[in-house]
Coordinates of C-alpha atoms in Angstrom, one line a residue:
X68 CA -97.1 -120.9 49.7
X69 CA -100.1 -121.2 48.3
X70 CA -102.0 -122.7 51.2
X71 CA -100.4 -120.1 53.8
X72 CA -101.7 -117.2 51.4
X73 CA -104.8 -119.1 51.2
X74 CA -105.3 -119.2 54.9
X75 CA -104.5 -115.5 54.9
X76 CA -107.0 -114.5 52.8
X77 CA -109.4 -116.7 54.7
X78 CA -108.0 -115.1 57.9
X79 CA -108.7 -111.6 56.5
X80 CA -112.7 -111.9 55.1
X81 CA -113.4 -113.8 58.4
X82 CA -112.2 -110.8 60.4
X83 CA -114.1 -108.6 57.3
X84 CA -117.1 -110.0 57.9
X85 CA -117.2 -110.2 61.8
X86 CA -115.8 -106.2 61.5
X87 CA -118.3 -105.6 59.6
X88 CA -121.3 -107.1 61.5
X89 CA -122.4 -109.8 58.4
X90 CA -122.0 -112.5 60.7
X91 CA -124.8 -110.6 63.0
X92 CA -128.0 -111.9 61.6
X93 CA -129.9 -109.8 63.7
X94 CA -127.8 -106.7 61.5
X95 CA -128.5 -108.4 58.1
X96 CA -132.4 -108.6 58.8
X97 CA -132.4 -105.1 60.0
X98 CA -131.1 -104.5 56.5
X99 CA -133.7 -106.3 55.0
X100 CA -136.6 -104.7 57.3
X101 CA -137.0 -101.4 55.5
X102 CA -140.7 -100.6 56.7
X103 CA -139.3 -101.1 60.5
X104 CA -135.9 -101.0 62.1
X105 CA -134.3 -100.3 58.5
X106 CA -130.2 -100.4 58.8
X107 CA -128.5 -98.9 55.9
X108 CA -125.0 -99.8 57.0
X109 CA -124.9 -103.1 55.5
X110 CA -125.5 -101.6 51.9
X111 CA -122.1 -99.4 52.8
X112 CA -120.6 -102.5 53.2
X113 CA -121.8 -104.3 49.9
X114 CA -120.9 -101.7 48.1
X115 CA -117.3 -101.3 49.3
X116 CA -117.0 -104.9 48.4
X117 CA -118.1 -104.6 44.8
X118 CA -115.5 -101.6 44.6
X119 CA -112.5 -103.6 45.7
X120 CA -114.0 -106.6 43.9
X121 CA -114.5 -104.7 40.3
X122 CA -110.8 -103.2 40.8
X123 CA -109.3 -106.2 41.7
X124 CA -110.8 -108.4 38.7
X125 CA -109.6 -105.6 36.4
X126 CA -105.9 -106.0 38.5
X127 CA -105.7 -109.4 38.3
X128 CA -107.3 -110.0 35.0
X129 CA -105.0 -108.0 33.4
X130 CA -102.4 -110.5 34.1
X131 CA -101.1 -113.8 31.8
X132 CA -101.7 -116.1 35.2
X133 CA -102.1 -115.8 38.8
X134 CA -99.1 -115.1 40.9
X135 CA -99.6 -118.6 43.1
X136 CA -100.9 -120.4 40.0
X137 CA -100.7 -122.1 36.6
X138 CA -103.8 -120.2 35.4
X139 CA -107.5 -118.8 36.2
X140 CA -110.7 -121.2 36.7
X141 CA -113.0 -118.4 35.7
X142 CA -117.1 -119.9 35.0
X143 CA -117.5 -121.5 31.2
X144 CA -121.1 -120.5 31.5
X145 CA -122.1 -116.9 31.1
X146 CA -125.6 -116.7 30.2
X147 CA -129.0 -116.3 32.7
X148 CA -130.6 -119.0 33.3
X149 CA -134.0 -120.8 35.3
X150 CA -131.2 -122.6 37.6
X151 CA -129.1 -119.1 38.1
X152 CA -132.2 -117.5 38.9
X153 CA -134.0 -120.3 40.7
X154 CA -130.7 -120.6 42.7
X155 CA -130.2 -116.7 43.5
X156 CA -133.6 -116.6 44.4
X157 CA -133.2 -119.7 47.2
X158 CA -130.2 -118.0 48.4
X159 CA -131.7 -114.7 48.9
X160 CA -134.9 -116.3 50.4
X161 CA -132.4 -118.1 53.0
X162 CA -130.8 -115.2 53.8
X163 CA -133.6 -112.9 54.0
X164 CA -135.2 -116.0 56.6
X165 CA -132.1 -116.9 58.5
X166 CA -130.0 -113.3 58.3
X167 CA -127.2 -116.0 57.6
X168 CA -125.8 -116.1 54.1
X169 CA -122.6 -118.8 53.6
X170 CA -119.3 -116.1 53.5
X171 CA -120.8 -115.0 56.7
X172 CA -121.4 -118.3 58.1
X173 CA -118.4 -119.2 58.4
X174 CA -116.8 -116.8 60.4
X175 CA -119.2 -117.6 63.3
X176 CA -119.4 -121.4 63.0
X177 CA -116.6 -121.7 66.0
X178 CA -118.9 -118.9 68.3
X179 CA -120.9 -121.8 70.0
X180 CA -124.0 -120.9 68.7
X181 CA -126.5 -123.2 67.6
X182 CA -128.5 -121.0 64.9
X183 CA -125.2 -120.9 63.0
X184 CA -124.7 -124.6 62.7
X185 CA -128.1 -125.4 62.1
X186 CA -128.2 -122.7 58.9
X187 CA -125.0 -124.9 57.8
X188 CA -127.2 -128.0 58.1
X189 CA -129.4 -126.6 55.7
X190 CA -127.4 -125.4 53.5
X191 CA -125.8 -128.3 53.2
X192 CA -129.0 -130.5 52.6
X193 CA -130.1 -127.9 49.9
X194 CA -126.8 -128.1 48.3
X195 CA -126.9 -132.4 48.2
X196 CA -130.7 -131.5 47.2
X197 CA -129.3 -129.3 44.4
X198 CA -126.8 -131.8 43.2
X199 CA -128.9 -134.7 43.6
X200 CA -132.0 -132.9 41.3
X201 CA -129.2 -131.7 38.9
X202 CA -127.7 -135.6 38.5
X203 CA -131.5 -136.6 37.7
X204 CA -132.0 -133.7 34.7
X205 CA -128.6 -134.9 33.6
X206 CA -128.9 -138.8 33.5
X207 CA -130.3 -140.5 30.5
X208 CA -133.5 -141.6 30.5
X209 CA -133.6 -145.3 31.5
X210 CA -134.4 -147.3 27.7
X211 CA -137.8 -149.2 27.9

């Protein structure tokens, strides 16, 4: 069950996105572009996420446990810090470049297009990138 409702939920923001013309790069740089071609729609469509996103944390938290789980994996870490910020600020600079971010990648991976798959490529390089720096900071230094 909890594959099939996963897949539905997956089914559902895929068409959300694609509705909603995230997976149109051209759109999501319009949105971005407010001394030109400036296209508020996209702002109408953030906002009606965080809506049903605040709502439904305050549904669901509210319970002892998911309904198709043993409990919540909810972030340990709460505070701001340079590798929150340093990583917001990589994602916004790749979306703000490519007009791709990754929820809205995904829905038009399968279209045939080539700018899609080669935004993947990079965002899969910067996340090895990302793991591989993070593994370095992490390690002990090497005893002399």
């Amino acid at each position: 069950m909890q594959v099939f409702s996963a897949l539905l939920v997956g089914l559902l923001f895929g068409v959300g996105i694609l509705l909603s013309g995230m997976g149109n790069p051209a759109k999501v740089l319009n949105f971005f572009d407010v001394a030109g071609t400036w296209d508020p729609s996209l702002a109408f469509v953030m906002g009606g996420a965080l809506l049903v996103n605040v709502i439904g944390m305050r549904v669901v938290l509210g319970r002892s446990k998911p309904l198709l789980g043993n409990g919540f994996h909810l972030p340990k870490l709460t505070r701001i810090d340079a590798t929150l910020l340093g990583g917001a600020a990589v994602f916004g600079i790749g979306w703000g470049l490519s007009g791709f971010c990754p929820g809205g990648l995904l829905p038009v991976l399968g279209l045939g297009r080539v700018e899609p798959l080669l935004f993947f490529a990079g965002l899969v390089a910067g996340m090895l990138a990302a793991r591989f720096a993070q593994a370095r900071r992490v390690a002990p230094a090497p005893q002399r």
